mmCIF file of C-alpha atoms in Angstrom:
data_model
loop_
_atom_site.group_PDB
_atom_site.id
_atom_site.type_symbol
_atom_site.label_atom_id
_atom_site.label_comp_id
_atom_site.label_asym_id
_atom_site.label_seq_id
_atom_site.Cartn_x
_atom_site.Cartn_y
_atom_site.Cartn_z
ATOM 1 C CA UNK A 1 0.002 48.343 -8.225
ATOM 2 C CA UNK A 2 -3.990 48.478 -9.367
ATOM 3 C CA UNK A 3 -4.813 45.530 -11.726
ATOM 4 C CA UNK A 4 -6.153 47.898 -14.537
ATOM 5 C CA UNK A 5 -2.293 49.735 -14.428
ATOM 6 C CA UNK A 6 -0.726 46.385 -14.827
ATOM 7 C CA UNK A 7 1.363 45.830 -18.505
ATOM 8 C CA UNK A 8 1.475 42.138 -18.263
ATOM 9 C CA UNK A 9 -0.797 40.107 -16.401
ATOM 10 C CA UNK A 10 -0.144 36.479 -14.960
ATOM 11 C CA UNK A 11 -2.569 33.901 -13.767
ATOM 12 C CA UNK A 12 -1.664 31.163 -11.494
ATOM 13 C CA UNK A 13 -4.022 28.101 -11.008
ATOM 14 C CA UNK A 14 -3.744 25.298 -8.540
ATOM 15 C CA UNK A 15 -4.937 21.822 -8.700
ATOM 16 C CA UNK A 16 -7.794 20.560 -6.922
ATOM 17 C CA UNK A 17 -10.122 18.436 -9.109
ATOM 18 C CA UNK A 18 -13.654 19.403 -9.455
ATOM 19 C CA UNK A 19 -13.146 22.701 -7.568
ATOM 20 C CA UNK A 20 -11.106 23.824 -10.418
ATOM 21 C CA UNK A 21 -14.230 25.127 -11.989
ATOM 22 C CA UNK A 22 -14.012 28.035 -9.823
ATOM 23 C CA UNK A 23 -10.856 28.907 -11.920
ATOM 24 C CA UNK A 24 -13.591 29.089 -15.044
ATOM 25 C CA UNK A 25 -15.794 31.455 -12.630
ATOM 26 C CA UNK A 26 -12.762 33.785 -11.849
ATOM 27 C CA UNK A 27 -11.874 33.802 -15.428
ATOM 28 C CA UNK A 28 -15.704 34.648 -16.272
ATOM 29 C CA UNK A 29 -15.299 37.681 -13.775
ATOM 30 C CA UNK A 30 -12.188 38.930 -15.291
ATOM 31 C CA UNK A 31 -13.599 39.307 -18.909
ATOM 32 C CA UNK A 32 -16.564 40.735 -17.469
ATOM 33 C CA UNK A 33 -14.240 43.470 -16.029
ATOM 34 C CA UNK A 34 -12.776 43.574 -19.699
ATOM 35 C CA UNK A 35 -9.579 42.370 -18.548
ATOM 36 C CA UNK A 36 -7.000 39.441 -19.480
ATOM 37 C CA UNK A 37 -4.004 37.295 -18.568
ATOM 38 C CA UNK A 38 -1.139 37.536 -20.567
ATOM 39 C CA UNK A 39 0.718 34.134 -19.298
ATOM 40 C CA UNK A 40 -0.659 31.516 -17.506
ATOM 41 C CA UNK A 41 0.426 28.856 -15.155
ATOM 42 C CA UNK A 42 -1.229 25.829 -13.687
ATOM 43 C CA UNK A 43 -1.122 22.428 -12.395
ATOM 44 C CA UNK A 44 -3.383 19.331 -12.554
ATOM 45 C CA UNK A 45 -7.120 20.927 -13.159
ATOM 46 C CA UNK A 46 -5.074 24.413 -13.124
ATOM 47 C CA UNK A 47 -3.219 23.470 -16.171
ATOM 48 C CA UNK A 48 -6.294 22.087 -17.979
ATOM 49 C CA UNK A 49 -8.422 25.400 -17.173
ATOM 50 C CA UNK A 50 -5.419 27.462 -18.046
ATOM 51 C CA UNK A 51 -4.986 25.584 -21.471
ATOM 52 C CA UNK A 52 -8.693 26.104 -22.481
ATOM 53 C CA UNK A 53 -8.103 29.839 -21.601
ATOM 54 C CA UNK A 54 -5.009 30.113 -23.667
ATOM 55 C CA UNK A 55 -6.526 28.269 -26.374
ATOM 56 C CA UNK A 56 -9.160 31.140 -26.651
ATOM 57 C CA UNK A 57 -12.267 28.744 -25.856
ATOM 58 C CA UNK A 58 -15.411 30.424 -24.296
ATOM 59 C CA UNK A 59 -16.538 30.057 -20.565
ATOM 60 C CA UNK A 60 -19.459 27.514 -22.256
ATOM 61 C CA UNK A 61 -16.781 25.442 -23.893
ATOM 62 C CA UNK A 62 -14.403 25.296 -21.102
ATOM 63 C CA UNK A 63 -17.357 23.846 -18.818
ATOM 64 C CA UNK A 64 -18.593 21.429 -21.724
ATOM 65 C CA UNK A 65 -15.151 20.052 -21.539
ATOM 66 C CA UNK A 66 -15.327 19.121 -18.103
ATOM 67 C CA UNK A 67 -18.756 17.838 -17.966
ATOM 68 C CA UNK A 68 -18.187 15.651 -21.100
ATOM 69 C CA UNK A 69 -14.731 14.397 -20.183
ATOM 70 C CA UNK A 70 -15.709 10.931 -18.492
ATOM 71 C CA UNK A 71 -13.733 10.625 -14.807
ATOM 72 C CA UNK A 72 -14.845 6.695 -14.352
ATOM 73 C CA UNK A 73 -15.576 4.772 -17.471
ATOM 74 C CA UNK A 74 -15.211 0.979 -17.657
ATOM 75 C CA UNK A 75 -13.406 1.043 -21.193
ATOM 76 C CA UNK A 76 -10.657 3.533 -19.570
ATOM 77 C CA UNK A 77 -9.880 0.968 -16.909
ATOM 78 C CA UNK A 78 -6.235 0.669 -16.501
ATOM 79 C CA UNK A 79 -4.722 -3.001 -17.738
ATOM 80 C CA UNK A 80 -1.047 -3.649 -17.113
ATOM 81 C CA UNK A 81 -0.336 0.045 -15.664
ATOM 82 C CA UNK A 82 -0.330 1.529 -12.360
ATOM 83 C CA UNK A 83 -3.628 3.340 -11.150
ATOM 84 C CA UNK A 84 -7.169 2.641 -11.921
ATOM 85 C CA UNK A 85 -7.904 4.683 -14.885
ATOM 86 C CA UNK A 86 -5.524 4.681 -17.995
ATOM 87 C CA UNK A 87 -4.670 8.213 -18.576
ATOM 88 C CA UNK A 88 -3.897 7.979 -21.913
ATOM 89 C CA UNK A 89 -7.401 7.069 -23.160
ATOM 90 C CA UNK A 90 -8.231 10.352 -22.875
ATOM 91 C CA UNK A 91 -5.991 11.623 -25.573
ATOM 92 C CA UNK A 92 -8.704 11.656 -28.274
ATOM 93 C CA UNK A 93 -11.220 13.591 -26.220
ATOM 94 C CA UNK A 94 -8.405 16.404 -25.462
ATOM 95 C CA UNK A 95 -7.652 16.260 -29.144
ATOM 96 C CA UNK A 96 -11.152 17.822 -30.132
ATOM 97 C CA UNK A 97 -10.369 20.767 -28.162
ATOM 98 C CA UNK A 98 -6.664 20.897 -28.953
ATOM 99 C CA UNK A 99 -6.345 19.538 -32.657
ATOM 100 C CA UNK A 100 -2.867 21.314 -33.271
ATOM 101 C CA UNK A 101 -1.654 19.608 -30.026
ATOM 102 C CA UNK A 102 0.900 22.343 -29.682
ATOM 103 C CA UNK A 103 1.944 25.073 -27.094
ATOM 104 C CA UNK A 104 2.779 26.986 -29.981
ATOM 105 C CA UNK A 105 -1.053 27.422 -31.471
ATOM 106 C CA UNK A 106 -2.052 28.874 -28.083
ATOM 107 C CA UNK A 107 -2.894 32.600 -28.022
ATOM 108 C CA UNK A 108 -0.903 33.332 -24.849
ATOM 109 C CA UNK A 109 2.081 31.420 -23.311
ATOM 110 C CA UNK A 110 1.420 28.505 -20.746
ATOM 111 C CA UNK A 111 3.308 26.698 -18.297
ATOM 112 C CA UNK A 112 1.930 23.173 -17.362
ATOM 113 C CA UNK A 113 3.531 21.595 -14.448
ATOM 114 C CA UNK A 114 3.938 17.943 -13.783
ATOM 115 C CA UNK A 115 5.602 15.864 -11.507
ATOM 116 C CA UNK A 116 8.688 13.497 -12.696
ATOM 117 C CA UNK A 117 7.953 10.196 -10.740
ATOM 118 C CA UNK A 118 11.515 8.510 -11.594
ATOM 119 C CA UNK A 119 13.682 11.798 -10.469
ATOM 120 C CA UNK A 120 10.978 12.826 -8.126
ATOM 121 C CA UNK A 121 11.129 16.733 -8.710
ATOM 122 C CA UNK A 122 8.761 18.754 -10.731
ATOM 123 C CA UNK A 123 9.129 19.381 -14.392
ATOM 124 C CA UNK A 124 7.517 22.546 -16.350
ATOM 125 C CA UNK A 125 6.571 22.205 -20.038
ATOM 126 C CA UNK A 126 6.350 25.261 -22.053
ATOM 127 C CA UNK A 127 7.098 24.119 -25.469
ATOM 128 C CA UNK A 128 6.453 21.157 -27.685
ATOM 129 C CA UNK A 129 3.398 18.785 -27.911
ATOM 130 C CA UNK A 130 0.602 19.832 -25.649
ATOM 131 C CA UNK A 131 -1.745 17.180 -24.558
ATOM 132 C CA UNK A 132 0.614 14.430 -23.179
ATOM 133 C CA UNK A 133 2.039 16.925 -20.718
ATOM 134 C CA UNK A 134 -1.775 18.055 -19.939
ATOM 135 C CA UNK A 135 -2.912 14.501 -19.150
ATOM 136 C CA UNK A 136 0.482 14.228 -16.951
ATOM 137 C CA UNK A 137 -0.591 17.070 -14.925
ATOM 138 C CA UNK A 138 -3.635 16.165 -14.315
ATOM 139 C CA UNK A 139 -3.168 12.362 -13.647
ATOM 140 C CA UNK A 140 -4.221 12.297 -9.731
ATOM 141 C CA UNK A 141 -2.403 9.131 -8.000
ATOM 142 C CA UNK A 142 -3.442 6.525 -7.473
ATOM 143 C CA UNK A 143 -6.618 6.965 -9.543
ATOM 144 C CA UNK A 144 -4.965 8.000 -13.026
ATOM 145 C CA UNK A 145 -2.189 6.236 -14.379
ATOM 146 C CA UNK A 146 1.466 7.981 -15.209
ATOM 147 C CA UNK A 147 1.692 9.572 -18.241
ATOM 148 C CA UNK A 148 5.220 8.354 -20.491
ATOM 149 C CA UNK A 149 6.624 11.254 -22.021
ATOM 150 C CA UNK A 150 10.224 10.768 -23.733
ATOM 151 C CA UNK A 151 10.791 7.465 -21.475
ATOM 152 C CA UNK A 152 9.859 9.177 -18.180
ATOM 153 C CA UNK A 153 6.588 8.628 -16.341
ATOM 154 C CA UNK A 154 5.016 11.939 -15.088
ATOM 155 C CA UNK A 155 1.892 12.376 -12.360
ATOM 156 C CA UNK A 156 -0.034 15.076 -11.020
ATOM 157 C CA UNK A 157 1.998 18.366 -10.782
ATOM 158 C CA UNK A 158 0.206 19.264 -7.261
ATOM 159 C CA UNK A 159 2.447 16.628 -5.894
ATOM 160 C CA UNK A 160 5.607 18.798 -6.032
ATOM 161 C CA UNK A 161 3.960 22.097 -7.016
ATOM 162 C CA UNK A 162 0.184 22.703 -6.812
ATOM 163 C CA UNK A 163 0.686 26.541 -7.327
ATOM 164 C CA UNK A 164 3.451 27.535 -9.851
ATOM 165 C CA UNK A 165 3.561 31.069 -9.332
ATOM 166 C CA UNK A 166 7.169 31.329 -9.456
ATOM 167 C CA UNK A 167 7.268 30.838 -13.378
ATOM 168 C CA UNK A 168 5.518 33.967 -13.803
ATOM 169 C CA UNK A 169 7.279 36.184 -11.715
ATOM 170 C CA UNK A 170 10.157 37.123 -14.147
ATOM 171 C CA UNK A 171 7.243 37.733 -17.159
ATOM 172 C CA UNK A 172 4.597 39.923 -15.235
ATOM 173 C CA UNK A 173 4.342 43.037 -12.999
ATOM 174 C CA UNK A 174 1.028 41.684 -11.654
ATOM 175 C CA UNK A 175 -0.244 38.101 -10.517
ATOM 176 C CA UNK A 176 -3.471 37.104 -10.023
ATOM 177 C CA UNK A 177 -3.912 33.651 -8.169
ATOM 178 C CA UNK A 178 -6.747 31.238 -7.582
ATOM 179 C CA UNK A 179 -6.366 28.433 -5.030
ATOM 180 C CA UNK A 180 -8.889 25.469 -4.927
ATOM 181 C CA UNK A 181 -7.266 23.175 -2.824
ATOM 182 C CA UNK A 182 -8.854 23.936 0.153
ATOM 183 C CA UNK A 183 -8.377 22.387 3.882
ATOM 184 C CA UNK A 184 -10.930 23.658 5.981
ATOM 185 C CA UNK A 185 -11.430 22.478 9.447
ATOM 186 C CA UNK A 186 -13.008 19.026 10.076
ATOM 187 C CA UNK A 187 -14.672 16.935 12.730
ATOM 188 C CA UNK A 188 -13.556 14.021 14.564
ATOM 189 C CA UNK A 189 -15.855 11.645 12.621
ATOM 190 C CA UNK A 190 -14.439 13.054 9.438
ATOM 191 C CA UNK A 191 -11.030 10.843 9.883
ATOM 192 C CA UNK A 192 -12.642 7.534 10.642
ATOM 193 C CA UNK A 193 -10.261 5.253 8.448
ATOM 194 C CA UNK A 194 -6.926 5.123 6.948
ATOM 195 C CA UNK A 195 -7.796 6.828 3.444
ATOM 196 C CA UNK A 196 -9.623 9.581 4.970
ATOM 197 C CA UNK A 197 -6.306 10.134 7.355
ATOM 198 C CA UNK A 198 -3.931 9.958 4.243
ATOM 199 C CA UNK A 199 -6.162 12.308 2.423
ATOM 200 C CA UNK A 200 -6.425 14.897 5.147
ATOM 201 C CA UNK A 201 -2.384 15.066 5.798
ATOM 202 C CA UNK A 202 -1.964 15.164 2.036
ATOM 203 C CA UNK A 203 -4.323 17.855 1.615
ATOM 204 C CA UNK A 204 -2.914 19.811 4.426
ATOM 205 C CA UNK A 205 0.697 19.400 2.817
ATOM 206 C CA UNK A 206 -0.359 20.646 -0.556
ATOM 207 C CA UNK A 207 -2.521 23.172 0.909
ATOM 208 C CA UNK A 208 0.194 24.376 3.520
ATOM 209 C CA UNK A 209 2.631 25.015 0.427
ATOM 210 C CA UNK A 210 0.065 26.686 -1.794
ATOM 211 C CA UNK A 211 -1.611 28.923 0.804
ATOM 212 C CA UNK A 212 1.893 30.857 1.482
ATOM 213 C CA UNK A 213 2.319 31.596 -2.396
ATOM 214 C CA UNK A 214 -1.003 32.458 -2.994
ATOM 215 C CA UNK A 215 -0.522 35.137 -0.221
ATOM 216 C CA UNK A 216 2.510 36.692 -2.398
ATOM 217 C CA UNK A 217 0.224 37.145 -5.286
ATOM 218 C CA UNK A 218 -1.299 40.730 -5.950
ATOM 219 C CA UNK A 219 -4.280 39.686 -6.067
ATOM 220 C CA UNK A 220 -6.317 36.074 -5.278
ATOM 221 C CA UNK A 221 -9.217 33.826 -4.390
ATOM 222 C CA UNK A 222 -9.328 30.874 -2.100
ATOM 223 C CA UNK A 223 -13.102 30.120 -1.652
ATOM 224 C CA UNK A 224 -13.615 27.899 1.432
ATOM 225 C CA UNK A 225 -16.895 27.025 0.336
ATOM 226 C CA UNK A 226 -15.407 24.554 -2.008
ATOM 227 C CA UNK A 227 -14.267 22.309 0.885
ATOM 228 C CA UNK A 228 -17.947 20.993 0.195
ATOM 229 C CA UNK A 229 -17.419 19.743 -3.292
ATOM 230 C CA UNK A 230 -15.713 16.346 -3.608
ATOM 231 C CA UNK A 231 -12.364 16.761 -5.594
ATOM 232 C CA UNK A 232 -13.864 14.093 -8.084
ATOM 233 C CA UNK A 233 -17.580 14.640 -7.904
ATOM 234 C CA UNK A 234 -18.946 16.048 -11.166
ATOM 235 C CA UNK A 235 -21.970 17.284 -9.898
ATOM 236 C CA UNK A 236 -20.251 19.882 -8.038
ATOM 237 C CA UNK A 237 -19.070 21.406 -11.567
ATOM 238 C CA UNK A 238 -21.874 24.246 -11.739
ATOM 239 C CA UNK A 239 -21.494 24.951 -8.009
ATOM 240 C CA UNK A 240 -17.986 25.359 -7.867
ATOM 241 C CA UNK A 241 -17.859 27.421 -10.959
ATOM 242 C CA UNK A 242 -20.781 29.773 -9.253
ATOM 243 C CA UNK A 243 -18.529 29.997 -6.068
ATOM 244 C CA UNK A 244 -15.473 30.905 -8.322
ATOM 245 C CA UNK A 245 -17.533 33.640 -10.199
ATOM 246 C CA UNK A 246 -18.748 34.982 -7.075
ATOM 247 C CA UNK A 247 -15.571 35.546 -5.180
ATOM 248 C CA UNK A 248 -13.955 36.706 -8.542
ATOM 249 C CA UNK A 249 -16.607 39.567 -9.042
ATOM 250 C CA UNK A 250 -16.101 40.340 -5.197
ATOM 251 C CA UNK A 251 -12.535 40.685 -5.056
ATOM 252 C CA UNK A 252 -12.288 42.564 -8.460
ATOM 253 C CA UNK A 253 -14.974 44.895 -7.562
ATOM 254 C CA UNK A 254 -13.024 45.769 -4.303
ATOM 255 C CA UNK A 255 -9.690 45.965 -6.218
ATOM 256 C CA UNK A 256 -11.099 48.606 -8.940
ATOM 257 C CA UNK A 257 -13.105 50.677 -6.648
#
């Protein structure tokens, strides 16, 4: 099916930290072609971008959200909590963008994936309060502390499901995917210590599960150039956005030709 003929389009956005600004670039390309999603599902940064999109925020407002949200701030350091940064300190920043703090207030349905650390399973949030599920979905361990919701501790959705395509399959007739969790080829010098090794193994595991599902989408982008941008490097925001926009334009140009 051609994307222009789709009755209901689903947009799936992966986790991947600052590289997730490529999702915003893709959304800009979608809008320029006069298209819009009807349903959104996302993990981690994909859930945050998806929420801003579902909230009706402009491209400029989406980018501003990530530019003004501090990743490492001394006053946000966690005390008596697992993790270096207290994730719940971000609540007030999120409240400025989502003042009603509710899935119901969004302009389109949104699925937010988080990981239930106690049961060891994925959890999808689609109704009720919005901000805490968003914080939980993006709580990248071990940097950010888990978020407590109804007595359960939740963390980054990417741990269990970094590309939650399956939640849109029965709702849409066309799925557009964006995967920014890239695992490009490394050199031996890039694996010098235990942290680099652990990061590489985790990255490969996440990439393997996302990559397979990505190729089941009707259309997708997976820009390999994003590998050059650090997951928590805020200096890469504009570059990742531009990469996503360029790939989005190119993909849509071919699809609509």
